[in-house]
């Protein structure tokens, strides 16, 4: 469940990255076969058991973003499963291929240079794709599925990912018989370096925190994380009440952590009010995504920024950064300055 949630977080990041057309990817030398196998295990449990799954996976290393490769396979297999309904054969193969000048000669769609590649193929025995549909399958938002069933983004996302990996896609389909998608990625013949990542334990602290999030489940989760790290936490789900709590005893807190989007009093408004009461108070804003707030913007306002969803590591690091910052204590409004402002 945790793995799936983290992948979902990555998926959203990916969609945002595409729509903002910035390239956010982490390409590392990896053995693609391990990602494919993991994804297939996940798929097996979600596909009807009347769909037979076959796999022929050879170890193949590429310079790739693991999350994106996972996503390519999930999107292809989901399409294949949809095309088959509840009966058919889904076959996934991964193998190294060497493409020579003459292999590529007749293939106009291959914009590839001759060289070492790995080929990922996903075949189904489903409905197939007719010529007219074929012309549009990679278009964003093109779908033949009914409203609510498909967004038409699956293949568009795959196309973007494959392009950024300097790869190529081909499709063969016979209407009524089935479809095969083949994806080529440049291969690395050296082994991936075994990178051991030893993570430091999360940073602890004992400061007093006023935590505000209008979502009770999130407020409770963050409270329990912070208490485990040693902090003394007062949790609030209503920002107006939170402000009253702060107003009645402003010196009881070292840090205010607040959600950004909240009814009545937003996180930004709460931050401003709290600063008016105590100019030197440290503040951290949490947000999922907003065009309006950027890390630079936050710096200017002298408040810390924490992107949602966060885990223990992210929140503990953000807290230490905000609390230990020497110059971050000023809120750029009027002449009010905290003691740490020089
Ligand atoms: N394996 C397949 N067999 C038959 N048709 C397919 C297959 N893969 C894709 N298609 C066709 O291509 C269209 C676009 O696919 P794409 O994955 O981009 O969007 P979608 O599956 O309709 O929606 P989404 O993936 O966003 O849920 C599909 O609606 C379908 O008509
Ligand atoms: Mg799809």
mmCIF file of C-alpha atoms and ligand atoms in Angstrom:
data_model
loop_
_atom_site.group_PDB
_atom_site.id
_atom_site.type_symbol
_atom_site.label_atom_id
_atom_site.label_comp_id
_atom_site.label_asym_id
_atom_site.label_seq_id
_atom_site.Cartn_x
_atom_site.Cartn_y
_atom_site.Cartn_z
ATOM 1 C CA UNK A 1 0.000 0.000 0.000
ATOM 2 C CA UNK A 2 2.835 2.338 0.896
ATOM 3 C CA UNK A 3 4.618 1.588 -2.365
ATOM 4 C CA UNK A 4 1.431 2.157 -4.343
ATOM 5 C CA UNK A 5 0.800 5.467 -2.575
ATOM 6 C CA UNK A 6 4.308 6.668 -3.269
ATOM 7 C CA UNK A 7 3.912 5.720 -6.920
ATOM 8 C CA UNK A 8 0.650 7.660 -6.991
ATOM 9 C CA UNK A 9 2.484 10.662 -5.589
ATOM 10 C CA UNK A 10 5.056 10.283 -8.356
ATOM 11 C CA UNK A 11 2.300 9.929 -10.936
ATOM 12 C CA UNK A 12 0.779 13.226 -9.914
ATOM 13 C CA UNK A 13 4.172 14.853 -10.001
ATOM 14 C CA UNK A 14 4.583 13.426 -13.475
ATOM 15 C CA UNK A 15 1.287 14.775 -14.732
ATOM 16 C CA UNK A 16 2.111 18.173 -13.299
ATOM 17 C CA UNK A 17 5.538 18.000 -14.870
ATOM 18 C CA UNK A 18 4.031 17.261 -18.262
ATOM 19 C CA UNK A 19 1.421 19.975 -18.002
ATOM 20 C CA UNK A 20 4.011 22.485 -16.883
ATOM 21 C CA UNK A 21 6.329 21.069 -19.538
ATOM 22 C CA UNK A 22 9.304 21.093 -17.220
ATOM 23 C CA UNK A 23 11.433 18.036 -17.201
ATOM 24 C CA UNK A 24 11.554 16.468 -13.830
ATOM 25 C CA UNK A 25 13.087 13.104 -14.106
ATOM 26 C CA UNK A 26 15.805 11.157 -12.422
ATOM 27 C CA UNK A 27 17.604 8.867 -14.798
ATOM 28 C CA UNK A 28 19.868 6.324 -13.187
ATOM 29 C CA UNK A 29 21.407 3.068 -14.429
ATOM 30 C CA UNK A 30 18.872 0.435 -13.452
ATOM 31 C CA UNK A 31 17.932 -3.105 -14.246
ATOM 32 C CA UNK A 32 14.553 -2.531 -15.885
ATOM 33 C CA UNK A 33 13.579 -6.192 -15.431
ATOM 34 C CA UNK A 34 13.190 -5.761 -11.677
ATOM 35 C CA UNK A 35 10.758 -2.879 -12.154
ATOM 36 C CA UNK A 36 8.789 -4.809 -14.754
ATOM 37 C CA UNK A 37 8.525 -7.851 -12.500
ATOM 38 C CA UNK A 38 7.365 -5.774 -9.569
ATOM 39 C CA UNK A 39 4.742 -4.017 -11.694
ATOM 40 C CA UNK A 40 3.465 -7.319 -13.071
ATOM 41 C CA UNK A 41 2.975 -8.663 -9.568
ATOM 42 C CA UNK A 42 0.902 -5.604 -8.745
ATOM 43 C CA UNK A 43 -1.104 -6.039 -11.950
ATOM 44 C CA UNK A 44 -1.789 -9.710 -11.383
ATOM 45 C CA UNK A 45 -3.769 -8.911 -8.277
ATOM 46 C CA UNK A 46 -5.854 -6.266 -10.031
ATOM 47 C CA UNK A 47 -6.651 -8.095 -13.303
ATOM 48 C CA UNK A 48 -9.405 -10.715 -13.565
ATOM 49 C CA UNK A 49 -7.998 -14.216 -13.128
ATOM 50 C CA UNK A 50 -9.490 -15.194 -16.505
ATOM 51 C CA UNK A 51 -6.815 -13.040 -18.144
ATOM 52 C CA UNK A 52 -3.732 -15.166 -18.545
ATOM 53 C CA UNK A 53 -0.452 -13.406 -17.973
ATOM 54 C CA UNK A 54 2.718 -14.582 -19.676
ATOM 55 C CA UNK A 55 6.106 -13.053 -19.195
ATOM 56 C CA UNK A 56 9.517 -13.466 -20.688
ATOM 57 C CA UNK A 57 11.779 -10.998 -18.968
ATOM 58 C CA UNK A 58 15.514 -10.813 -19.551
ATOM 59 C CA UNK A 59 17.775 -8.732 -17.389
ATOM 60 C CA UNK A 60 18.406 -5.418 -19.174
ATOM 61 C CA UNK A 61 20.054 -2.310 -17.862
ATOM 62 C CA UNK A 62 19.208 1.192 -19.057
ATOM 63 C CA UNK A 63 19.650 4.763 -17.984
ATOM 64 C CA UNK A 64 16.096 5.391 -16.902
ATOM 65 C CA UNK A 65 13.716 6.889 -14.404
ATOM 66 C CA UNK A 66 12.318 3.868 -12.495
ATOM 67 C CA UNK A 67 8.980 5.504 -11.736
ATOM 68 C CA UNK A 68 8.430 6.408 -15.351
ATOM 69 C CA UNK A 69 9.286 2.926 -16.598
ATOM 70 C CA UNK A 70 6.822 1.537 -14.085
ATOM 71 C CA UNK A 71 4.236 3.941 -15.396
ATOM 72 C CA UNK A 72 4.835 3.004 -19.034
ATOM 73 C CA UNK A 73 4.221 -0.634 -18.266
ATOM 74 C CA UNK A 74 1.180 -0.013 -16.091
ATOM 75 C CA UNK A 75 -0.420 2.184 -18.766
ATOM 76 C CA UNK A 76 0.256 -0.343 -21.542
ATOM 77 C CA UNK A 77 -1.046 -3.276 -19.530
ATOM 78 C CA UNK A 78 -4.135 -1.387 -18.387
ATOM 79 C CA UNK A 79 -4.956 -0.593 -22.013
ATOM 80 C CA UNK A 80 -4.380 -4.218 -22.970
ATOM 81 C CA UNK A 81 -6.645 -5.431 -20.183
ATOM 82 C CA UNK A 82 -9.379 -2.984 -21.209
ATOM 83 C CA UNK A 83 -9.134 -4.163 -24.807
ATOM 84 C CA UNK A 84 -9.588 -7.787 -23.710
ATOM 85 C CA UNK A 85 -12.432 -7.404 -21.243
ATOM 86 C CA UNK A 86 -12.281 -10.370 -18.916
ATOM 87 C CA UNK A 87 -10.715 -12.964 -21.173
ATOM 88 C CA UNK A 88 -7.465 -13.156 -23.082
ATOM 89 C CA UNK A 89 -3.725 -13.432 -22.932
ATOM 90 C CA UNK A 90 -1.471 -10.590 -21.860
ATOM 91 C CA UNK A 91 2.141 -11.126 -22.703
ATOM 92 C CA UNK A 92 5.020 -8.945 -21.548
ATOM 93 C CA UNK A 93 8.508 -9.414 -22.876
ATOM 94 C CA UNK A 94 11.743 -7.592 -22.192
ATOM 95 C CA UNK A 95 14.884 -8.390 -24.104
ATOM 96 C CA UNK A 96 18.067 -6.742 -25.338
ATOM 97 C CA UNK A 97 18.184 -6.035 -29.078
ATOM 98 C CA UNK A 98 20.897 -4.627 -31.298
ATOM 99 C CA UNK A 99 19.614 -2.477 -34.106
ATOM 100 C CA UNK A 100 21.824 -2.075 -37.137
ATOM 101 C CA UNK A 101 21.572 0.470 -39.927
ATOM 102 C CA UNK A 102 19.747 -2.086 -42.085
ATOM 103 C CA UNK A 103 17.288 -3.031 -39.290
ATOM 104 C CA UNK A 104 16.266 0.583 -39.083
ATOM 105 C CA UNK A 105 16.306 1.302 -42.809
ATOM 106 C CA UNK A 106 12.768 0.257 -43.679
ATOM 107 C CA UNK A 107 11.270 1.605 -40.481
ATOM 108 C CA UNK A 108 10.283 5.193 -41.015
ATOM 109 C CA UNK A 109 8.768 5.530 -37.555
ATOM 110 C CA UNK A 110 12.031 4.632 -35.843
ATOM 111 C CA UNK A 111 13.892 7.839 -35.291
ATOM 112 C CA UNK A 112 16.579 5.797 -33.625
ATOM 113 C CA UNK A 113 20.293 5.650 -34.221
ATOM 114 C CA UNK A 114 21.741 2.179 -34.722
ATOM 115 C CA UNK A 115 22.930 0.750 -31.423
ATOM 116 C CA UNK A 116 22.164 -1.266 -28.318
ATOM 117 C CA UNK A 117 18.557 -1.137 -27.119
ATOM 118 C CA UNK A 118 16.233 -3.035 -24.918
ATOM 119 C CA UNK A 119 12.782 -3.803 -26.178
ATOM 120 C CA UNK A 120 9.720 -3.957 -23.988
ATOM 121 C CA UNK A 121 6.688 -5.474 -25.685
ATOM 122 C CA UNK A 122 3.165 -5.748 -24.382
ATOM 123 C CA UNK A 123 0.817 -7.927 -26.445
ATOM 124 C CA UNK A 124 -2.839 -8.586 -25.953
ATOM 125 C CA UNK A 125 -5.488 -10.690 -27.654
ATOM 126 C CA UNK A 126 -8.067 -7.928 -27.389
ATOM 127 C CA UNK A 127 -10.179 -5.849 -29.747
ATOM 128 C CA UNK A 128 -7.298 -4.466 -31.787
ATOM 129 C CA UNK A 129 -7.130 -0.919 -33.172
ATOM 130 C CA UNK A 130 -8.562 0.093 -36.541
ATOM 131 C CA UNK A 131 -6.623 2.345 -38.906
ATOM 132 C CA UNK A 132 -8.658 5.456 -38.183
ATOM 133 C CA UNK A 133 -8.274 5.147 -34.412
ATOM 134 C CA UNK A 134 -4.582 4.322 -34.798
ATOM 135 C CA UNK A 135 -3.898 7.783 -36.190
ATOM 136 C CA UNK A 136 -4.951 9.405 -32.950
ATOM 137 C CA UNK A 137 -4.075 7.032 -30.120
ATOM 138 C CA UNK A 138 -1.105 9.091 -28.929
ATOM 139 C CA UNK A 139 -3.039 12.373 -28.890
ATOM 140 C CA UNK A 140 -3.583 13.718 -25.389
ATOM 141 C CA UNK A 141 -7.203 13.270 -24.315
ATOM 142 C CA UNK A 142 -8.015 10.976 -27.232
ATOM 143 C CA UNK A 143 -10.034 8.040 -25.966
ATOM 144 C CA UNK A 144 -12.580 5.617 -27.348
ATOM 145 C CA UNK A 145 -13.758 4.835 -23.846
ATOM 146 C CA UNK A 146 -16.964 6.200 -22.434
ATOM 147 C CA UNK A 147 -16.956 9.290 -20.248
ATOM 148 C CA UNK A 148 -15.507 8.487 -16.857
ATOM 149 C CA UNK A 149 -13.726 5.335 -18.088
ATOM 150 C CA UNK A 150 -10.675 6.833 -19.752
ATOM 151 C CA UNK A 151 -8.971 10.208 -19.779
ATOM 152 C CA UNK A 152 -7.029 9.531 -22.964
ATOM 153 C CA UNK A 153 -3.783 10.450 -21.242
ATOM 154 C CA UNK A 154 -2.231 6.988 -20.955
ATOM 155 C CA UNK A 155 -0.458 6.810 -24.296
ATOM 156 C CA UNK A 156 0.319 10.531 -24.365
ATOM 157 C CA UNK A 157 2.181 10.148 -21.063
ATOM 158 C CA UNK A 158 4.005 7.077 -22.403
ATOM 159 C CA UNK A 159 4.964 8.954 -25.550
ATOM 160 C CA UNK A 160 6.461 11.800 -23.513
ATOM 161 C CA UNK A 161 8.392 9.412 -21.289
ATOM 162 C CA UNK A 162 9.778 7.415 -24.216
ATOM 163 C CA UNK A 163 10.870 10.585 -26.000
ATOM 164 C CA UNK A 164 12.680 11.845 -22.927
ATOM 165 C CA UNK A 165 14.467 8.506 -22.677
ATOM 166 C CA UNK A 166 15.523 8.853 -26.321
ATOM 167 C CA UNK A 167 13.571 5.756 -27.221
ATOM 168 C CA UNK A 168 10.847 4.842 -29.705
ATOM 169 C CA UNK A 169 7.430 3.179 -29.836
ATOM 170 C CA UNK A 170 5.860 0.956 -32.462
ATOM 171 C CA UNK A 171 2.367 -0.503 -32.614
ATOM 172 C CA UNK A 172 1.091 -3.472 -34.546
ATOM 173 C CA UNK A 173 -2.550 -4.332 -34.428
ATOM 174 C CA UNK A 174 -5.028 -6.582 -36.165
ATOM 175 C CA UNK A 175 -8.615 -5.532 -35.476
ATOM 176 C CA UNK A 176 -10.436 -8.338 -33.754
ATOM 177 C CA UNK A 177 -7.216 -10.220 -32.989
ATOM 178 C CA UNK A 178 -5.059 -8.078 -30.765
ATOM 179 C CA UNK A 179 -2.360 -5.478 -30.381
ATOM 180 C CA UNK A 180 1.355 -5.349 -29.671
ATOM 181 C CA UNK A 181 3.128 -2.248 -28.411
ATOM 182 C CA UNK A 182 6.934 -2.302 -28.541
ATOM 183 C CA UNK A 183 9.055 0.219 -26.777
ATOM 184 C CA UNK A 184 12.772 0.665 -27.320
ATOM 185 C CA UNK A 185 15.056 2.239 -24.747
ATOM 186 C CA UNK A 186 18.808 2.780 -25.181
ATOM 187 C CA UNK A 187 20.577 -0.004 -23.314
ATOM 188 C CA UNK A 188 23.559 0.223 -21.012
ATOM 189 C CA UNK A 189 25.824 -2.761 -21.144
ATOM 190 C CA UNK A 190 27.639 -2.064 -17.922
ATOM 191 C CA UNK A 191 26.132 -3.283 -14.692
ATOM 192 C CA UNK A 192 24.359 -0.761 -12.516
ATOM 193 C CA UNK A 193 26.559 0.379 -9.697
ATOM 194 C CA UNK A 194 25.419 -0.999 -6.432
ATOM 195 C CA UNK A 195 24.606 2.184 -4.639
ATOM 196 C CA UNK A 196 24.093 1.624 -0.967
ATOM 197 C CA UNK A 197 22.091 4.398 0.493
ATOM 198 C CA UNK A 198 22.451 4.695 4.191
ATOM 199 C CA UNK A 199 19.894 7.135 5.437
ATOM 200 C CA UNK A 200 20.384 9.134 8.579
ATOM 201 C CA UNK A 201 17.669 8.714 11.180
ATOM 202 C CA UNK A 202 15.095 11.544 11.051
ATOM 203 C CA UNK A 203 16.086 14.639 13.007
ATOM 204 C CA UNK A 204 14.361 15.052 16.352
ATOM 205 C CA UNK A 205 13.520 18.087 18.457
ATOM 206 C CA UNK A 206 11.656 19.193 21.555
ATOM 207 C CA UNK A 207 10.138 22.520 20.502
ATOM 208 C CA UNK A 208 6.461 23.407 20.935
ATOM 209 C CA UNK A 209 4.431 23.330 17.738
ATOM 210 C CA UNK A 210 0.992 24.662 16.855
ATOM 211 C CA UNK A 211 -0.195 22.452 14.016
ATOM 212 C CA UNK A 212 -3.157 23.480 11.858
ATOM 213 C CA UNK A 213 -4.802 21.380 9.158
ATOM 214 C CA UNK A 214 -8.528 21.383 8.400
ATOM 215 C CA UNK A 215 -8.366 17.699 7.433
ATOM 216 C CA UNK A 216 -8.719 15.840 10.763
ATOM 217 C CA UNK A 217 -6.960 12.686 9.497
ATOM 218 C CA UNK A 218 -3.941 14.693 8.352
ATOM 219 C CA UNK A 219 -3.836 16.728 11.542
ATOM 220 C CA UNK A 220 -3.844 13.546 13.603
ATOM 221 C CA UNK A 221 -1.243 11.836 11.467
ATOM 222 C CA UNK A 222 1.131 14.803 11.571
ATOM 223 C CA UNK A 223 0.590 15.161 15.327
ATOM 224 C CA UNK A 224 1.543 11.565 15.947
ATOM 225 C CA UNK A 225 4.609 11.815 13.683
ATOM 226 C CA UNK A 226 5.784 14.963 15.447
ATOM 227 C CA UNK A 227 5.191 13.558 18.909
ATOM 228 C CA UNK A 228 7.243 10.518 17.982
ATOM 229 C CA UNK A 229 10.050 12.877 17.004
ATOM 230 C CA UNK A 230 9.930 14.485 20.441
ATOM 231 C CA UNK A 231 7.983 17.689 19.743
ATOM 232 C CA UNK A 232 5.179 19.012 21.915
ATOM 233 C CA UNK A 233 2.210 19.443 19.608
ATOM 234 C CA UNK A 234 -1.071 21.325 19.836
ATOM 235 C CA UNK A 235 -3.228 20.216 16.910
ATOM 236 C CA UNK A 236 -6.114 22.278 15.505
ATOM 237 C CA UNK A 237 -8.458 21.650 12.580
ATOM 238 C CA UNK A 238 -9.965 25.127 12.552
ATOM 239 C CA UNK A 239 -7.695 28.011 11.641
ATOM 240 C CA UNK A 240 -9.809 30.656 13.387
ATOM 241 C CA UNK A 241 -9.679 28.673 16.654
ATOM 242 C CA UNK A 242 -5.968 28.091 16.094
ATOM 243 C CA UNK A 243 -5.426 31.839 15.879
ATOM 244 C CA UNK A 244 -7.331 32.323 19.169
ATOM 245 C CA UNK A 245 -5.196 29.655 20.818
ATOM 246 C CA UNK A 246 -2.073 31.416 19.614
ATOM 247 C CA UNK A 247 -3.339 34.851 20.618
ATOM 248 C CA UNK A 248 -4.084 33.715 24.162
ATOM 249 C CA UNK A 249 -0.582 32.340 24.705
ATOM 250 C CA UNK A 250 1.820 33.358 21.955
ATOM 251 C CA UNK A 251 4.889 32.491 23.999
ATOM 252 C CA UNK A 252 3.791 28.887 24.361
ATOM 253 C CA UNK A 253 4.908 28.088 20.820
ATOM 254 C CA UNK A 254 8.173 27.969 18.914
ATOM 255 C CA UNK A 255 6.714 27.071 15.550
ATOM 256 C CA UNK A 256 3.409 27.222 13.685
ATOM 257 C CA UNK A 257 2.837 24.631 10.967
ATOM 258 C CA UNK A 258 -0.204 25.355 8.868
ATOM 259 C CA UNK A 259 -1.966 23.958 5.849
ATOM 260 C CA UNK A 260 -2.310 26.472 3.004
ATOM 261 C CA UNK A 261 -5.846 25.905 1.742
ATOM 262 C CA UNK A 262 -8.371 26.161 4.575
ATOM 263 C CA UNK A 263 -11.885 27.609 4.838
ATOM 264 C CA UNK A 264 -12.419 31.011 6.558
ATOM 265 C CA UNK A 265 -8.832 31.869 7.346
ATOM 266 C CA UNK A 266 -6.256 30.543 4.859
ATOM 267 C CA UNK A 267 -2.803 29.409 5.890
ATOM 268 C CA UNK A 268 -1.265 32.587 4.499
ATOM 269 C CA UNK A 269 -3.730 34.799 6.408
ATOM 270 C CA UNK A 270 -3.123 32.812 9.573
ATOM 271 C CA UNK A 271 0.630 33.228 9.074
ATOM 272 C CA UNK A 272 0.242 36.989 8.729
ATOM 273 C CA UNK A 273 -1.940 37.291 11.839
ATOM 274 C CA UNK A 274 0.376 35.126 13.880
ATOM 275 C CA UNK A 275 3.362 37.236 12.746
ATOM 276 C CA UNK A 276 1.534 40.392 13.778
ATOM 277 C CA UNK A 277 1.186 38.974 17.284
ATOM 278 C CA UNK A 278 4.721 37.635 17.482
ATOM 279 C CA UNK A 279 7.101 38.906 14.782
ATOM 280 C CA UNK A 280 9.786 36.355 15.590
ATOM 281 C CA UNK A 281 7.615 33.238 15.402
ATOM 282 C CA UNK A 282 8.774 30.542 12.993
ATOM 283 C CA UNK A 283 6.155 29.455 10.465
ATOM 284 C CA UNK A 284 5.905 26.616 8.004
ATOM 285 C CA UNK A 285 3.259 26.389 5.277
ATOM 286 C CA UNK A 286 2.185 23.026 3.884
ATOM 287 C CA UNK A 287 0.711 22.713 0.440
ATOM 288 C CA UNK A 288 -0.037 20.169 -2.245
ATOM 289 C CA UNK A 289 0.392 22.285 -5.308
ATOM 290 C CA UNK A 290 -0.156 25.883 -6.119
ATOM 291 C CA UNK A 291 0.989 28.102 -8.890
ATOM 292 C CA UNK A 292 0.915 30.960 -6.447
ATOM 293 C CA UNK A 293 3.472 29.703 -3.977
ATOM 294 C CA UNK A 294 7.021 28.978 -4.904
ATOM 295 C CA UNK A 295 10.023 28.320 -2.650
ATOM 296 C CA UNK A 296 11.368 31.783 -3.580
ATOM 297 C CA UNK A 297 8.114 33.394 -2.631
ATOM 298 C CA UNK A 298 8.241 31.605 0.725
ATOM 299 C CA UNK A 299 11.790 32.739 1.318
ATOM 300 C CA UNK A 300 10.739 36.295 0.678
ATOM 301 C CA UNK A 301 8.011 35.967 3.277
ATOM 302 C CA UNK A 302 10.361 34.246 5.675
ATOM 303 C CA UNK A 303 8.265 31.135 6.077
ATOM 304 C CA UNK A 304 9.244 27.530 5.481
ATOM 305 C CA UNK A 305 7.537 25.468 2.808
ATOM 306 C CA UNK A 306 6.608 21.807 3.030
ATOM 307 C CA UNK A 307 5.145 20.018 0.024
ATOM 308 C CA UNK A 308 2.361 17.523 0.591
ATOM 309 C CA UNK A 309 2.201 14.588 0.756
ATOM 310 C CA UNK A 310 5.039 14.387 3.249
ATOM 311 C CA UNK A 311 6.426 11.612 5.357
ATOM 312 C CA UNK A 312 8.358 11.635 8.618
ATOM 313 C CA UNK A 313 11.628 12.392 6.859
ATOM 314 C CA UNK A 314 10.330 15.353 4.867
ATOM 315 C CA UNK A 315 8.566 17.011 7.792
ATOM 316 C CA UNK A 316 11.456 16.479 10.201
ATOM 317 C CA UNK A 317 13.926 18.015 7.757
ATOM 318 C CA UNK A 318 11.656 20.942 6.960
ATOM 319 C CA UNK A 319 11.135 21.668 10.663
ATOM 320 C CA UNK A 320 14.845 21.708 11.464
ATOM 321 C CA UNK A 321 15.481 23.923 8.437
ATOM 322 C CA UNK A 322 12.807 26.383 9.544
ATOM 323 C CA UNK A 323 13.744 26.368 13.212
ATOM 324 C CA UNK A 324 17.493 26.458 12.694
ATOM 325 C CA UNK A 325 17.475 29.085 9.946
ATOM 326 C CA UNK A 326 19.399 32.127 11.085
ATOM 327 C CA UNK A 327 18.084 34.618 8.611
ATOM 328 C CA UNK A 328 14.746 33.105 7.819
ATOM 329 C CA UNK A 329 12.931 34.778 10.658
ATOM 330 C CA UNK A 330 11.804 37.957 8.972
ATOM 331 C CA UNK A 331 8.397 38.377 7.500
ATOM 332 C CA UNK A 332 8.664 40.866 4.701
ATOM 333 C CA UNK A 333 5.812 43.076 5.822
ATOM 334 C CA UNK A 334 6.229 46.691 6.909
ATOM 335 C CA UNK A 335 9.044 47.226 9.334
ATOM 336 C CA UNK A 336 8.264 44.395 11.663
ATOM 337 C CA UNK A 337 11.378 42.424 12.150
ATOM 338 C CA UNK A 338 12.128 39.412 14.212
ATOM 339 C CA UNK A 339 15.187 39.224 16.452
ATOM 340 C CA UNK A 340 16.995 37.106 13.902
ATOM 341 C CA UNK A 341 16.752 39.656 11.134
ATOM 342 C CA UNK A 342 19.866 41.510 10.346
HETATM 343 N N1 LIG B 1 -4.022 -2.427 -26.329
HETATM 344 C C1 LIG B 1 -4.987 -1.738 -26.920
HETATM 345 N N2 LIG B 1 -5.966 -2.359 -27.625
HETATM 346 C C2 LIG B 1 -6.937 -1.651 -28.244
HETATM 347 N N3 LIG B 1 -7.039 -0.301 -28.224
HETATM 348 C C3 LIG B 1 -6.100 0.382 -27.551
HETATM 349 C C4 LIG B 1 -5.028 -0.289 -26.867
HETATM 350 N N4 LIG B 1 -4.249 0.639 -26.291
HETATM 351 C C5 LIG B 1 -4.808 1.828 -26.595
HETATM 352 N N5 LIG B 1 -5.919 1.689 -27.347
HETATM 353 C C6 LIG B 1 -6.763 2.761 -27.886
HETATM 354 O O1 LIG B 1 -6.097 3.992 -27.751
HETATM 355 C C7 LIG B 1 -6.906 4.923 -27.018
HETATM 356 C C8 LIG B 1 -6.023 5.855 -26.208
HETATM 357 O O2 LIG B 1 -5.344 5.131 -25.186
HETATM 358 P P1 LIG B 1 -4.843 5.912 -23.883
HETATM 359 O O3 LIG B 1 -4.177 4.927 -22.999
HETATM 360 O O4 LIG B 1 -4.066 7.100 -24.329
HETATM 361 O O5 LIG B 1 -6.174 6.452 -23.256
HETATM 362 P P2 LIG B 1 -7.328 5.615 -22.530
HETATM 363 O O6 LIG B 1 -6.862 4.249 -22.189
HETATM 364 O O7 LIG B 1 -8.544 5.728 -23.379
HETATM 365 O O8 LIG B 1 -7.548 6.461 -21.206
HETATM 366 P P3 LIG B 1 -6.538 6.487 -19.933
HETATM 367 O O9 LIG B 1 -5.340 5.677 -20.282
HETATM 368 O O10 LIG B 1 -6.216 7.927 -19.740
HETATM 369 O O11 LIG B 1 -7.351 5.911 -18.848
HETATM 370 C C9 LIG B 1 -7.830 4.052 -26.202
HETATM 371 O O12 LIG B 1 -9.027 4.719 -25.873
HETATM 372 C C10 LIG B 1 -8.084 2.884 -27.153
HETATM 373 O O13 LIG B 1 -9.041 3.208 -28.115
HETATM 374 MG MG1 LIG B 2 -4.996 3.956 -21.183
#
